[in-house]
Coordinates of C-alpha atoms and ligand atoms in Angstrom, one line a residue:
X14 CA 137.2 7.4 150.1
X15 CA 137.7 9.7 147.2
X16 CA 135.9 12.4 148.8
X17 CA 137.5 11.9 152.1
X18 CA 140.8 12.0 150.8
X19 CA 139.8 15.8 148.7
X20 CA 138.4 17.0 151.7
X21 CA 142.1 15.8 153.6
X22 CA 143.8 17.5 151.6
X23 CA 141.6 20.3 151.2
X24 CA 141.6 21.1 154.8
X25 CA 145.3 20.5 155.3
X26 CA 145.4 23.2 152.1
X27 CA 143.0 25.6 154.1
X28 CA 145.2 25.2 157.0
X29 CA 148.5 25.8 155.5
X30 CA 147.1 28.8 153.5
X31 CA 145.9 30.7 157.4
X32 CA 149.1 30.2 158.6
X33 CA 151.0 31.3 155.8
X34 CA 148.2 34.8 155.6
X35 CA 148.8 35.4 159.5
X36 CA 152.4 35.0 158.9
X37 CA 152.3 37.7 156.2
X38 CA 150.3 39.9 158.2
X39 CA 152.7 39.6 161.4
X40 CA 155.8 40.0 159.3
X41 CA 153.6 43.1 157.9
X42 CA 152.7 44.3 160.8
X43 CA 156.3 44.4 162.4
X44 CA 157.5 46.4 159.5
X45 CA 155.1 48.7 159.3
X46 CA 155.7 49.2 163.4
X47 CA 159.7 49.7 162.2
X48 CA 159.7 51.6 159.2
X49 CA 158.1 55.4 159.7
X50 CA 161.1 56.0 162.3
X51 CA 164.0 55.2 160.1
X52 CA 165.6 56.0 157.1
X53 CA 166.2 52.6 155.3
X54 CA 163.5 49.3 156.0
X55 CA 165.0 46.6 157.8
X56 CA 163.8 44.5 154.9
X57 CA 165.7 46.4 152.3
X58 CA 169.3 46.2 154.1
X59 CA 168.3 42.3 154.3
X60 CA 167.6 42.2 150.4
X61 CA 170.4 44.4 149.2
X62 CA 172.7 42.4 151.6
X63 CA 174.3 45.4 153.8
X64 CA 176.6 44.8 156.6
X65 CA 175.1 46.3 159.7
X66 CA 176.5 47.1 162.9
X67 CA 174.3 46.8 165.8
X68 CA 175.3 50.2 167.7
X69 CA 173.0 49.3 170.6
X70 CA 174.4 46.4 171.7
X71 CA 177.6 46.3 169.7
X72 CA 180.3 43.8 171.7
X73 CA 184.5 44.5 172.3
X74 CA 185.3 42.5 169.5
X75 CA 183.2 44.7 167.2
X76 CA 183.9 48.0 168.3
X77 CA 187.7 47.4 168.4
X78 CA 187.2 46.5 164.5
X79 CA 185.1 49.7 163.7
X80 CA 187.8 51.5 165.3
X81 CA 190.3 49.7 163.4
X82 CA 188.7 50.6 160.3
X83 CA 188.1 53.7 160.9
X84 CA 191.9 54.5 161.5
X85 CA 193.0 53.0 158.3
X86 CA 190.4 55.3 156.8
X87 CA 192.2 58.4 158.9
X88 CA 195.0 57.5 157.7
X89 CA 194.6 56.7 153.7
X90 CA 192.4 59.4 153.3
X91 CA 195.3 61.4 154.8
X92 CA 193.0 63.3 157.2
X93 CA 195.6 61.9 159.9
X94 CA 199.1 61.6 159.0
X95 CA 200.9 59.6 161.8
X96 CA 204.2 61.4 162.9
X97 CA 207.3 58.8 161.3
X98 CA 208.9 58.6 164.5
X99 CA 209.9 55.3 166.1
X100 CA 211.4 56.8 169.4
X101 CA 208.3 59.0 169.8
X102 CA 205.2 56.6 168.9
X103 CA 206.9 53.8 171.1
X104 CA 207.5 56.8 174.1
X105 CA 203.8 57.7 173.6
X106 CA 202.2 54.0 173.3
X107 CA 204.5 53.3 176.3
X108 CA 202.9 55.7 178.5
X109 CA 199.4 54.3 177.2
X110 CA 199.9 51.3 177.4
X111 CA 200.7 51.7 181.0
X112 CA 197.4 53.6 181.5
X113 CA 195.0 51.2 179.5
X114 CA 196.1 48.5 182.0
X115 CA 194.6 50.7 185.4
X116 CA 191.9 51.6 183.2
X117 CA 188.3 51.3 184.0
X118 CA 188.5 49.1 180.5
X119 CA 191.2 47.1 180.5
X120 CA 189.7 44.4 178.9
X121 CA 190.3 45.7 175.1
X122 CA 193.7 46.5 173.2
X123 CA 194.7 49.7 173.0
X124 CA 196.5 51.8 170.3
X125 CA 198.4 54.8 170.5
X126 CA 199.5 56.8 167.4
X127 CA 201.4 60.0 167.3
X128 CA 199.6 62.4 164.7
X129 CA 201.9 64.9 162.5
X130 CA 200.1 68.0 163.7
X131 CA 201.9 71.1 165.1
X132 CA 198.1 72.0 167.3
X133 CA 198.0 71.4 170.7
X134 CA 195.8 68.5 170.5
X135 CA 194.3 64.4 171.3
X136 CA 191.6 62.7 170.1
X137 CA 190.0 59.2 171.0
X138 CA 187.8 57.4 168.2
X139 CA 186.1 54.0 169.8
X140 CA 187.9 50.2 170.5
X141 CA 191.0 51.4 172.3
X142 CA 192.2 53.9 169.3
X143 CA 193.9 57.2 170.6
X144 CA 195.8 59.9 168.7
X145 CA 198.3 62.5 170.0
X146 CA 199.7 65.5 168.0
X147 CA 203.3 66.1 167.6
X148 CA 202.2 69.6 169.2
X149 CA 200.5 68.6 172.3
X150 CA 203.6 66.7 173.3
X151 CA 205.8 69.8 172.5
X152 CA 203.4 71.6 174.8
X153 CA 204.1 69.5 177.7
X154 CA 206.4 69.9 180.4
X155 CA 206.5 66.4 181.8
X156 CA 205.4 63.0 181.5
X157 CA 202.7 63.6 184.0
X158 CA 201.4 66.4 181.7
X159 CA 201.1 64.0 178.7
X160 CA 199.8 61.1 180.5
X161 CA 197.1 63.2 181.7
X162 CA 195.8 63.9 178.1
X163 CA 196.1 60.4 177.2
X164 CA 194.2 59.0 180.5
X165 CA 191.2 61.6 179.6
X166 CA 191.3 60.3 175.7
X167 CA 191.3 56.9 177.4
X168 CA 188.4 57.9 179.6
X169 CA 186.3 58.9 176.2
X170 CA 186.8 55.3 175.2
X171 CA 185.7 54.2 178.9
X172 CA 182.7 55.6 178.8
X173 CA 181.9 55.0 175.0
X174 CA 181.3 58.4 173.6
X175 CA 181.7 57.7 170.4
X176 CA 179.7 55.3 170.0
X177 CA 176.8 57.0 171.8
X178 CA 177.8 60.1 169.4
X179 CA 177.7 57.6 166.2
X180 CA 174.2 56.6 167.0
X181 CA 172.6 60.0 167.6
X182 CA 174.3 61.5 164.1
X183 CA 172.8 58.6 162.2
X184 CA 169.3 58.8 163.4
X185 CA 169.6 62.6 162.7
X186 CA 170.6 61.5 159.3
X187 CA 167.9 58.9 158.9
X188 CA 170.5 56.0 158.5
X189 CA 170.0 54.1 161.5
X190 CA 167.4 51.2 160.2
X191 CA 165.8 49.0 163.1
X192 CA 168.7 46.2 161.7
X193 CA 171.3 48.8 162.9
X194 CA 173.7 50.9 161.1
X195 CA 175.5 50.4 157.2
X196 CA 178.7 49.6 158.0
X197 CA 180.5 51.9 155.8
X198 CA 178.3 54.9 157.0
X199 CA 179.1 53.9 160.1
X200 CA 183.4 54.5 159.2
X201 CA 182.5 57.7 157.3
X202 CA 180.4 59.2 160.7
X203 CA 183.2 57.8 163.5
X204 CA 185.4 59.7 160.7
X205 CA 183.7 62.4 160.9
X206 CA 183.6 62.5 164.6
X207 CA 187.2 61.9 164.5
X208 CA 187.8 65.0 163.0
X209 CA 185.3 67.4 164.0
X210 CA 185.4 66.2 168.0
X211 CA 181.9 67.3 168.8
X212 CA 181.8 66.2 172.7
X213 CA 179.5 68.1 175.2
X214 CA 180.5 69.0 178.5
X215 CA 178.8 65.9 180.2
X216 CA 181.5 64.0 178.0
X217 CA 184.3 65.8 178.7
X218 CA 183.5 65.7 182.4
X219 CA 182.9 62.4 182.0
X220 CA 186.5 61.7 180.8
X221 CA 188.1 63.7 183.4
X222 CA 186.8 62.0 185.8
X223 CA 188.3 58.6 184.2
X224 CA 191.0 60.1 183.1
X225 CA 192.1 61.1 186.7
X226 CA 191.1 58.3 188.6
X227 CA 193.3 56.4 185.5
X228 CA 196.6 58.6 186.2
X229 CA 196.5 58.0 189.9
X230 CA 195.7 54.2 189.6
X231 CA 198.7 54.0 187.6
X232 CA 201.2 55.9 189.7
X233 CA 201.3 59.1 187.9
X234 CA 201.5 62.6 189.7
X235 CA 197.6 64.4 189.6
X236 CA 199.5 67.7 189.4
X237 CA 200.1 67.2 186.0
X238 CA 196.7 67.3 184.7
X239 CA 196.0 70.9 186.6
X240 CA 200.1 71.9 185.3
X241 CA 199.0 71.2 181.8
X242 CA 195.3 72.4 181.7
X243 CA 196.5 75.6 183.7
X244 CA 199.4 76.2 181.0
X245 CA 196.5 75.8 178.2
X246 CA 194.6 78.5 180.3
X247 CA 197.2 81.3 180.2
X248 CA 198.3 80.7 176.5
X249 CA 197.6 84.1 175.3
X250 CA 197.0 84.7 171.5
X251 CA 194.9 82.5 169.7
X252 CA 192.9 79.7 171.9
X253 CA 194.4 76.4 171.4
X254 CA 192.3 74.0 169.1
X255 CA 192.4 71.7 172.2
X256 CA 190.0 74.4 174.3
X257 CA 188.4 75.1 171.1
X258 CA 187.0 71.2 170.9
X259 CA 187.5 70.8 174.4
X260 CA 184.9 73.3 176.2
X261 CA 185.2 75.0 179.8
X262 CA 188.1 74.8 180.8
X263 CA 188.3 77.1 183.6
X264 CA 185.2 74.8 185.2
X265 CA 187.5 71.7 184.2
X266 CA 190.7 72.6 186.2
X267 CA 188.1 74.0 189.3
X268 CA 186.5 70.3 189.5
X269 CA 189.8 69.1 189.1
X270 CA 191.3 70.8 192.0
X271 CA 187.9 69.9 194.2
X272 CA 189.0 66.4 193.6
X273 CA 193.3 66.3 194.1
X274 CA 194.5 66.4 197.7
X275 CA 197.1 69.4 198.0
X276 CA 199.2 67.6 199.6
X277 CA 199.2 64.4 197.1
X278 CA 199.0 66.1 194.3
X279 CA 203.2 65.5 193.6
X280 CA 203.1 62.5 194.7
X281 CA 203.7 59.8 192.0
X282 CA 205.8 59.5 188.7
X283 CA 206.1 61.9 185.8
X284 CA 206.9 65.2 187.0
X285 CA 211.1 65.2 185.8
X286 CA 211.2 68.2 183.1
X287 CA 214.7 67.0 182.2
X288 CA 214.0 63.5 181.7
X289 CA 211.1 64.5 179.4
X290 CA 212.7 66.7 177.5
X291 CA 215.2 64.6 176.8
X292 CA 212.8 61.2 175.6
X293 CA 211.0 64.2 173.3
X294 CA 214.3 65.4 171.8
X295 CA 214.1 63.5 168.6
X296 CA 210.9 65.4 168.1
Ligands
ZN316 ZN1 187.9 65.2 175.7

């Protein structure tokens, strides 16, 4: 009886002690399979208690909060300063608004901000957050114009560049663990890209083709994209920061024209120079 009972619980020892050794071994065996390919071990962020963010299968809900946090961070670090116009943000979020809606992502919320910056310039960061300079609405000679730029920032967010641009620049850094990405790296890169704008040709392709489809949907005139790249074209002097971050042009405003009908291309809203001018004037 006494014996039985040792060798019971000896077995059932045995028994729990191969289990817990092959689990050790398979949670070994995953890590090692994880670890040589990134810059921080999965175990570590676990331990140390780092928010991740899953870039690879990040959902809405998530991506409009990185993008929300990454604006605040635009804006306390002052590397945006948004233009203190009521008449012109509401003008400008007006217009976007009505664009986000024919979008090919309609399903997020969209913000538009009007950025203090004389340059001829608009950016897109990720979840719905786009920024125009005060000088890129100067530039413009019609509504058309402007909703053109804001439809191709739009179509950045469509197609989620700067997400796919987040993940490559943090693999290249050796931050991206198999967990994901440190959430505060991830503010300081979509920062980053923010500012420096680094999109390839594919990208910006990419967005025109959105971005048009977008203005059309929602009843503005296609002429205005081809008014307002042409009128960047012919700018003599210095190039314009927005061809400087915004590549080949000339082959833009070609596939453009391949894809607007001639005899459409007026037809829609947006094309009044008078009525512009005169929603801008406070600017
Ligand atoms: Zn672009």
């Amino acid at each position: 009886m006494f014996r039985k009972l040792f060798c019971f619980s000896n077995c059932y020892f045995r028994r729990w002690l191969y289990g817990f050794i092959s689990l050790l071994l398979t949670i070994a065996i995953s890590l090692g399979n994880i670890q040589p390919s990134y810059g921080i071990s999965w175990l570590d962020l676990v331990i140390r208690g780092i928010q991740v963010v899953q870039l690879s299968n990040i959902s809405n809900v998530q991506e409009v909060q990185l993008g929300k946090e990454i604006n605040q961070e635009l804006i306390s670090s002052g590397r945006a300063k948004i233009y203190k116009n009521q008449s012109i943000n509401s003008y400008v979020n007006q217009i976007g608004q009505r664009l986000a809606k024919t979008s090919q992502r309609p399903n997020i919320p969209y913000t538009f901000q009007v950025v203090d910056d004389d340059s001829i310039n608009a950016f897109a960061t990720m979840g719905g957050y786009v920024y125009v300079h005060t000088g890129l609405i100067a530039a413009a000679d019609n509504e058309a114009e402007l909703a053109s730029v804001i439809g191709h920032e739009i179509g950045h967010i469509v197609a989620r560049h700067a997400l796919e641009q987040m993940k490559q620049r943090a693999i290249s850094q050796g931050l991206l663990s198999a967990a994901g990405l440190d959430r505060s790296n991830a503010i300081q890169i979509g920062m980053d890209l923010a500012i420096s704008r680094p999109n390839s040709r594919a990208d910006e392709l990419e967005a025109d083709r959105f971005g048009l489809k977008n203005i059309i949907q929602a009843n503005y005139a296609p002429a205005g994209i081809l008014g307002f790249m042409n009128k960047l074209l012919k700018r003599s002097g210095s190039v314009p920061s927005f061809l400087s971050t915004h590549p080949a042009t000339s082959e833009r405003i070609r596939i453009l024209q391949n894809n607007i009908d001639p005899a459409t291309a007026n037809n829609g809203d947006g094309l009044d120079n008078r009525a512009y001018k005169n929603r801008i004037r406070s600017l």
